[in-house]
Coordinates of C-alpha atoms in Angstrom, one line a residue:
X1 CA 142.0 101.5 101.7
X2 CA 140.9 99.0 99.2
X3 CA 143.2 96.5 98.0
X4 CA 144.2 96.7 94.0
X5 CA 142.6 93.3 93.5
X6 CA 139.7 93.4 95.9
X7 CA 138.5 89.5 97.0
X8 CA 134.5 89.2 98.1
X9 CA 132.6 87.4 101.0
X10 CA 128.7 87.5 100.4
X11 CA 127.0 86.9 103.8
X12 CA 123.6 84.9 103.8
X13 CA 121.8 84.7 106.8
X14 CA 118.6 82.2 106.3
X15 CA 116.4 80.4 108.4
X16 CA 113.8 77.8 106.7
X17 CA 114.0 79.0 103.4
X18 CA 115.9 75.6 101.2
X19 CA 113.7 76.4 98.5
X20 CA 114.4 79.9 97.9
X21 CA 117.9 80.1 98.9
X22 CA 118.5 77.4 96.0
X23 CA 117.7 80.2 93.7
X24 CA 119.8 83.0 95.0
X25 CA 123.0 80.4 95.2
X26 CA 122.2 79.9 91.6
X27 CA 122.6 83.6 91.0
X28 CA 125.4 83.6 92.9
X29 CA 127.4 80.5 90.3
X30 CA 126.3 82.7 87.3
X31 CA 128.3 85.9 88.4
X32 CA 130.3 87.6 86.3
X33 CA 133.3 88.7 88.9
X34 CA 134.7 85.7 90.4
X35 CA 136.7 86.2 93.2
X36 CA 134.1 86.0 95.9
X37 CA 133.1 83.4 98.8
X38 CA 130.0 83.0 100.2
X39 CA 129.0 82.5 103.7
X40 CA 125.8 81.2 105.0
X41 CA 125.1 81.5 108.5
X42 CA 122.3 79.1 109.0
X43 CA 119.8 78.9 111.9
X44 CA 118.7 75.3 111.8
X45 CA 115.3 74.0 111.2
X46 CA 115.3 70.7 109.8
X47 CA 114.2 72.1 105.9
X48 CA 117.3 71.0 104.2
X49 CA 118.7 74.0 104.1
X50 CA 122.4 72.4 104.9
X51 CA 121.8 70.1 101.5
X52 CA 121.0 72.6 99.5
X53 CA 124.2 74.6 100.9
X54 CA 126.6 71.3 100.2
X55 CA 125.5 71.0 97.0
X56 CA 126.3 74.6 95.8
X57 CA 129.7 73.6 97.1
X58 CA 130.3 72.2 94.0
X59 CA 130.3 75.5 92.3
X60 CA 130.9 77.8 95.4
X61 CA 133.3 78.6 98.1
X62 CA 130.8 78.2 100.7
X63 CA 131.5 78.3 104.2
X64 CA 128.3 77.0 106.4
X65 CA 128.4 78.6 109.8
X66 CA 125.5 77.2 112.2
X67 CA 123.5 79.8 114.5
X68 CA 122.4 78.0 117.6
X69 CA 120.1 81.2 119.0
X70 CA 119.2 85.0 118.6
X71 CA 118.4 86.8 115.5
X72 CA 119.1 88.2 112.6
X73 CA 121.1 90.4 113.7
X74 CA 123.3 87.8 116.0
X75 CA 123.5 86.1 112.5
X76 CA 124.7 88.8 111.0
X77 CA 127.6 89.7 113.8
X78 CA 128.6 86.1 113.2
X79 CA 129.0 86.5 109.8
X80 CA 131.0 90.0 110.1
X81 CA 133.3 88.0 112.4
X82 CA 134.0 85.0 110.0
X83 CA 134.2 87.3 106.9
X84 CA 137.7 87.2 105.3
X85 CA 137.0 89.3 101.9
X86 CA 138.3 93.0 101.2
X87 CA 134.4 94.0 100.7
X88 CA 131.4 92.3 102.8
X89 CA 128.7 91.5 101.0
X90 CA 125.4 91.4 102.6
X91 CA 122.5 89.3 100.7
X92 CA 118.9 87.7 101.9
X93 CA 118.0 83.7 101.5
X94 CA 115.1 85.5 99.1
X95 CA 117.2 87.8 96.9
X96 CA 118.4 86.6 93.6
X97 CA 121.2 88.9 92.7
X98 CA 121.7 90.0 88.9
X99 CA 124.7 88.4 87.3
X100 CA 126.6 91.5 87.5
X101 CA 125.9 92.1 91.0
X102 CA 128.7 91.4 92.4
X103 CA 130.9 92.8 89.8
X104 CA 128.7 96.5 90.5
X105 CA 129.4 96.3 94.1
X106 CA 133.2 96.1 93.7
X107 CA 133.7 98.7 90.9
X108 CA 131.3 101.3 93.3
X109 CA 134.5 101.3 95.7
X110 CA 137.1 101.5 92.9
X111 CA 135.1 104.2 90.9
X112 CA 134.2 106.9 93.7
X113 CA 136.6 108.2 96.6
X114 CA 136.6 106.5 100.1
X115 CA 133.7 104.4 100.0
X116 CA 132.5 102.4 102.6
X117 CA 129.3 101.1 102.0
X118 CA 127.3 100.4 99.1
X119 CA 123.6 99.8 98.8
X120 CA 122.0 98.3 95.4
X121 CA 118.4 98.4 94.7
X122 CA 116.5 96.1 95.6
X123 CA 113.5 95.1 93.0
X124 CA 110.3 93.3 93.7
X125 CA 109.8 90.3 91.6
X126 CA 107.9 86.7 91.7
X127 CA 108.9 83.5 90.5
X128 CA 107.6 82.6 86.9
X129 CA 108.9 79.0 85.1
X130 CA 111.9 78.9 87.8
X131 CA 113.0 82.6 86.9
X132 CA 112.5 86.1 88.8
X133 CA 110.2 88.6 87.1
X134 CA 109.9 92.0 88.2
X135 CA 106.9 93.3 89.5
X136 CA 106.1 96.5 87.4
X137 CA 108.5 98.8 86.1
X138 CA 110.2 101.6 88.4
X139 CA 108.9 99.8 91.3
X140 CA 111.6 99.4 94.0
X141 CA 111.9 98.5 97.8
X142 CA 114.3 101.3 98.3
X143 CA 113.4 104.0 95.7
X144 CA 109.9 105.6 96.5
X145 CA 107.5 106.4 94.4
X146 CA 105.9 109.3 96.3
X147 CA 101.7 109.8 96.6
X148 CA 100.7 113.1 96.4
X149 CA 99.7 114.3 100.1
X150 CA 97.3 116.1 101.8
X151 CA 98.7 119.9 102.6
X152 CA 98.8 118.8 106.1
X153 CA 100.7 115.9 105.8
X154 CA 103.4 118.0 103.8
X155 CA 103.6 120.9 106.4
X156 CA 103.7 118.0 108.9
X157 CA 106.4 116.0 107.0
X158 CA 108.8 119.3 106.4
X159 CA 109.0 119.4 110.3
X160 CA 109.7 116.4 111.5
X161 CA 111.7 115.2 108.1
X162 CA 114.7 117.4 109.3
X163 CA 117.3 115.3 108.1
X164 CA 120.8 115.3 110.6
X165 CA 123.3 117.9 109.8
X166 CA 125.2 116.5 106.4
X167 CA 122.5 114.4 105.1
X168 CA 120.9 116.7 103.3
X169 CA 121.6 115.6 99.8
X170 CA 120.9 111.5 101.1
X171 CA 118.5 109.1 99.6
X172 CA 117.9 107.6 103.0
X173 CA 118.7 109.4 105.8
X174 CA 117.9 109.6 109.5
X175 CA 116.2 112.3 110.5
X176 CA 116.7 114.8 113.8
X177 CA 113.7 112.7 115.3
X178 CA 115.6 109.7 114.9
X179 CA 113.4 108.4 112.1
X180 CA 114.9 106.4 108.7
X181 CA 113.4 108.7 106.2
X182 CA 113.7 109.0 102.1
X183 CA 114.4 112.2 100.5
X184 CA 111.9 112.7 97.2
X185 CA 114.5 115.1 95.0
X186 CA 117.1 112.7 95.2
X187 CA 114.9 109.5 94.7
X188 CA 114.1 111.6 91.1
X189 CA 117.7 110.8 90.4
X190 CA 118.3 107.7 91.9
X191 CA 116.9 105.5 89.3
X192 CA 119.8 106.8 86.5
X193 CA 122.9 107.5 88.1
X194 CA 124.6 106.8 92.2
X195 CA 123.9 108.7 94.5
X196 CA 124.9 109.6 98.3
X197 CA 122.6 107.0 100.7
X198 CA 122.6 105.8 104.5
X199 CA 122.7 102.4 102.8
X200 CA 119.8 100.8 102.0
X201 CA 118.3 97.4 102.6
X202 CA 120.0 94.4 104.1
X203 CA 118.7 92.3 101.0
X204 CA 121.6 94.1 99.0
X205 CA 124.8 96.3 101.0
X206 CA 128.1 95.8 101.5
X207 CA 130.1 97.4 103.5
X208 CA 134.4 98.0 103.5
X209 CA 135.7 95.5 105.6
X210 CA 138.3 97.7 107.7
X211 CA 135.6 100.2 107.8
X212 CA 133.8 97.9 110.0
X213 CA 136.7 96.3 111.9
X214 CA 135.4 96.0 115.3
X215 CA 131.8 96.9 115.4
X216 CA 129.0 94.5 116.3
X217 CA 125.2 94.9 116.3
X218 CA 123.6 95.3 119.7
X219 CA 121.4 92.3 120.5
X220 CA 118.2 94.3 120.9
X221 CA 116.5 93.3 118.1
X222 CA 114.5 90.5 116.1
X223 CA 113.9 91.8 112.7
X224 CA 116.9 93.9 112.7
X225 CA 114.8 97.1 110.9
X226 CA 116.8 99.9 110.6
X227 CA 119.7 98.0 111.6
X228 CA 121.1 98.6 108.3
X229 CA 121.3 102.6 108.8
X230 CA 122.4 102.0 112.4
X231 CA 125.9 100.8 110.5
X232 CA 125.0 102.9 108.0
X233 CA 125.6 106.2 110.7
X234 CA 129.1 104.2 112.2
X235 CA 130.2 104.5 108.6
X236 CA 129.6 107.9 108.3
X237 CA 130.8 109.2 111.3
X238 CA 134.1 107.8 110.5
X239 CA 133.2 110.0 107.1
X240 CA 133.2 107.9 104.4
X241 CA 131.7 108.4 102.0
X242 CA 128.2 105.9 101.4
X243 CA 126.2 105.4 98.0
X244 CA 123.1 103.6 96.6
X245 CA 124.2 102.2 93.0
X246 CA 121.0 101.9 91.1
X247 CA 122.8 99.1 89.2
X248 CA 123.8 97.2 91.7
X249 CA 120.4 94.7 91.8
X250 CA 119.0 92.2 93.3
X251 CA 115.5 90.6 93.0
X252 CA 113.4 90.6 95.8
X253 CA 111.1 87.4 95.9
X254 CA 107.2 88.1 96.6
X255 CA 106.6 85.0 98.7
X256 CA 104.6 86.3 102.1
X257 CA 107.2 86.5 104.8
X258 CA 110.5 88.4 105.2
X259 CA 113.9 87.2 106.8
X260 CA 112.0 87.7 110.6
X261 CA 113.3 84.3 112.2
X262 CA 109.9 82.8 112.4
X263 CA 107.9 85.7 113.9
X264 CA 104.3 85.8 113.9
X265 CA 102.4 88.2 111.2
X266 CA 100.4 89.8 114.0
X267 CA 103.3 90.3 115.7
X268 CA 105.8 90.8 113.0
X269 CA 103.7 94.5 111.9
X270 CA 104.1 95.2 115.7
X271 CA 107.8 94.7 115.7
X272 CA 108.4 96.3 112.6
X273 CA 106.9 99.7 113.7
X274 CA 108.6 99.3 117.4
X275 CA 111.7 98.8 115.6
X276 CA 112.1 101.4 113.0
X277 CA 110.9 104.1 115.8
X278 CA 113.8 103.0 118.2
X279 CA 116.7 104.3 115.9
X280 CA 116.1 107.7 118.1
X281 CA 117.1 105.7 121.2
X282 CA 119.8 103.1 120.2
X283 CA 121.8 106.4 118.7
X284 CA 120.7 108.6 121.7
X285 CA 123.8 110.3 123.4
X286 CA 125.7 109.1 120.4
X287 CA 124.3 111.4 117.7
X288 CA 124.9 115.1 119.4
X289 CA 122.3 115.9 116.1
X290 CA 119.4 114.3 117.4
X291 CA 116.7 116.2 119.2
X292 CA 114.3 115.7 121.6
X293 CA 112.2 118.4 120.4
X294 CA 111.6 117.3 117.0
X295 CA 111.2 113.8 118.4
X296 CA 108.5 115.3 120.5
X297 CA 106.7 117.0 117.3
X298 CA 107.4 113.5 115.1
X299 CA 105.3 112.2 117.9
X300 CA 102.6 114.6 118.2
X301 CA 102.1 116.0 114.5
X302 CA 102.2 111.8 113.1
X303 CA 99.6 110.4 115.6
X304 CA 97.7 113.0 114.7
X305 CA 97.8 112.3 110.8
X306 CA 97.4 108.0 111.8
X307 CA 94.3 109.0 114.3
X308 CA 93.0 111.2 111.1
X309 CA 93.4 108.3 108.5
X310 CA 92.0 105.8 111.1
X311 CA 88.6 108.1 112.0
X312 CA 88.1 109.7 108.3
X313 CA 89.1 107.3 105.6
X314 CA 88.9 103.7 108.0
X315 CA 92.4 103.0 107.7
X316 CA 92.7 100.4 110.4
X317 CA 96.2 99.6 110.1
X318 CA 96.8 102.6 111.8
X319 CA 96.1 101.4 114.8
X320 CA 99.1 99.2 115.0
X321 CA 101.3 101.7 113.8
X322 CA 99.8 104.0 116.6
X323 CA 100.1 101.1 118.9
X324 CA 104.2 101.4 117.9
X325 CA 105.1 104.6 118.2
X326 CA 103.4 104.7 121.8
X327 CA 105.3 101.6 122.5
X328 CA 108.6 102.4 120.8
X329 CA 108.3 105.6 123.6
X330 CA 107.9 103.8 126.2
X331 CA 110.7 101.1 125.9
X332 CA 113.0 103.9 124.5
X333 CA 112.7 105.5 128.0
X334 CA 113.2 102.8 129.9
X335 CA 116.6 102.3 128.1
X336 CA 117.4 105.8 128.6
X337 CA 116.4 105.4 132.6
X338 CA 118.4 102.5 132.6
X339 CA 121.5 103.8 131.2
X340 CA 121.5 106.8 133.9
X341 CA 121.1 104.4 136.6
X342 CA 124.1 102.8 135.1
X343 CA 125.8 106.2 135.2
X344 CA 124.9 106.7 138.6
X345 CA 126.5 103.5 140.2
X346 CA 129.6 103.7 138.6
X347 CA 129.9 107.3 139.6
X348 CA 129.6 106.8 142.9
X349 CA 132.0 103.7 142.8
X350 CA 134.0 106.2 141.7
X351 CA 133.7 108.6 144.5

């Protein structure tokens, strides 16, 4: 339950990034709800981030927690254990948060029943005269703006879209193939009013802290995709309830490279597929919903949709994202293979 008077911690991970991160502590001093700490788990790489983190100390309760190895995601389990605040607030070294922001993300929880997450939009912008300019109107990291598809892409979709039993009426959702999906009636909506949402982006969440007493990200990843719907589902399977506040904003800076915790491009569009395909198996034998069969037609009916954009229109990038899937399979397996072996040996110790 959600204290009366509900105190903040805003969790930063960063990794080379002094300049930027100047900007978002700046948004951070300019808030209109005060009651809020910030914590900055930094993975050091001799850019001056720590300087620029002392001297916001001047304005800011800052806490500066060092990350010595691992990930983003390690940097985000350190920062879920050091947090303190009623609500966690969860904010990239590259978003510049509106001055409301964090005002938006407490009133979410005191306006609507039993929340336990929130995820705000997240807005593309660039950098003009030292100030953050969106990039087009109704343009949005988290809300799609849907291209018309081809009829076979739309049968195609309607299969293997299946969202899990419950998240029907979800903005994002994971689907029955274990795929982080967006659903295009409720994005119609989502730009004017909250609405129901396996979080969002790890740019701009936050998350009840009793909600999350306890749990910790499994190390298996680098860029952490999809790691924010993978505490999205714990949230909702303790059934609270989880919404995307359109108000709630952050801008996202345009600069070249995401929080990846210095990851090679080439590799980095690798990754990024590899990761967003695993979901299926880090929730395998934990989500009864899930289902191998329309895991097996994601797989099939996709490829076949990349192989025709590759061969007809000379989409190359396809190839990587082919390259993913196939690899996402084969890794996924191995985990599963692993785990019964697992089984095995301490059934037999049993015995």
């Amino acid at each position: 339950m959600l204290a009366i008077n509900p105190d903040v911690s805003v969790l930063i991970p960063t990794f080379r990034r002094a300049r930027l991160l100047s900007y978002v502590l700046d948004g951070l001093r300019r808030q209109t709800f005060r009651d809020f700490d910030v914590l900055v788990v930094l993975k050091p790489s001799g850019d001056g981030s720590e300087e620029v983190v002392k001297k916001y100390g001047k304005w800011l309760s800052v806490d500066l927690v060092s990350q010595r190895r691992g990930y983003v995601v390690d940097a985000l389990n350190l920062g879920l254990e050091r947090a303190k605040g009623d609500i966690i607030a969860f904010l990239d070294d590259d978003a510049i948060p509106y001055t409301d922001w964090v005002e938006r993300h407490v009133k979410s929880y005191e306006e609507y029943e039993n929340v336990g997450g929130v995820a705000g939009n997240v807005l593309p912008a660039k950098l003009c005269g030292g100030k953050p300019v969106k990039v087009g109107d109704h343009v949005s990291h988290i809300i799609p703006s849907f291209r018309s598809s081809t009829f076979l892409e739309s049968v195609f979709r309607s299969v293997w879209n299946v969202p899990l039993d419950g998240m029907e009426n979800y903005l994002v959702y994971i689907s029955k193939a274990g795929i982080v999906t967006y659903n295009p009636k409720v994005s119609e909506v989502a730009w004017r009013k909250p609405v129901k949402s396996l979080l969002g982006m790890g740019a701009n969440m936050s998350v009840l802290r009793e909600a999350v007493e306890g749990f910790r990200f499994p190390s298996q990843w680098m860029l952490g995709l999809a790691s924010e719907q993978f505490l999205g589902w714990h949230l909702w399977k303790k059934r609270y309830n989880l919404i995307f506040n359109p108000k709630a904003s952050v801008y996202h800076i345009l600069h070249g490279e995401s929080l990846t915790r210095n990851v090679k491009s080439a590799e980095k569009d690798f990754l990024r597929w590899v990761e967003n395909y695993l979901l299926f198996y880090r929730l395998y034998g934990l989500e009864p919903n899930l289902s191998r069969m329309h895991r097996i037609i994601w797989f099939i009916l996709s490829s076949i949709v990349d192989l025709k954009k590759l061969c007809k229109d000379r989409e190359f990038q396809q190839i990587v994202r082919l390259r993913g899937r196939l690899y996402s399979e084969l890794v996924g397996q191995k985990w599963l293979m692993s785990k019964k072996c697992l089984q095995s040996n301490y059934n037999i110790k049993e015995v």
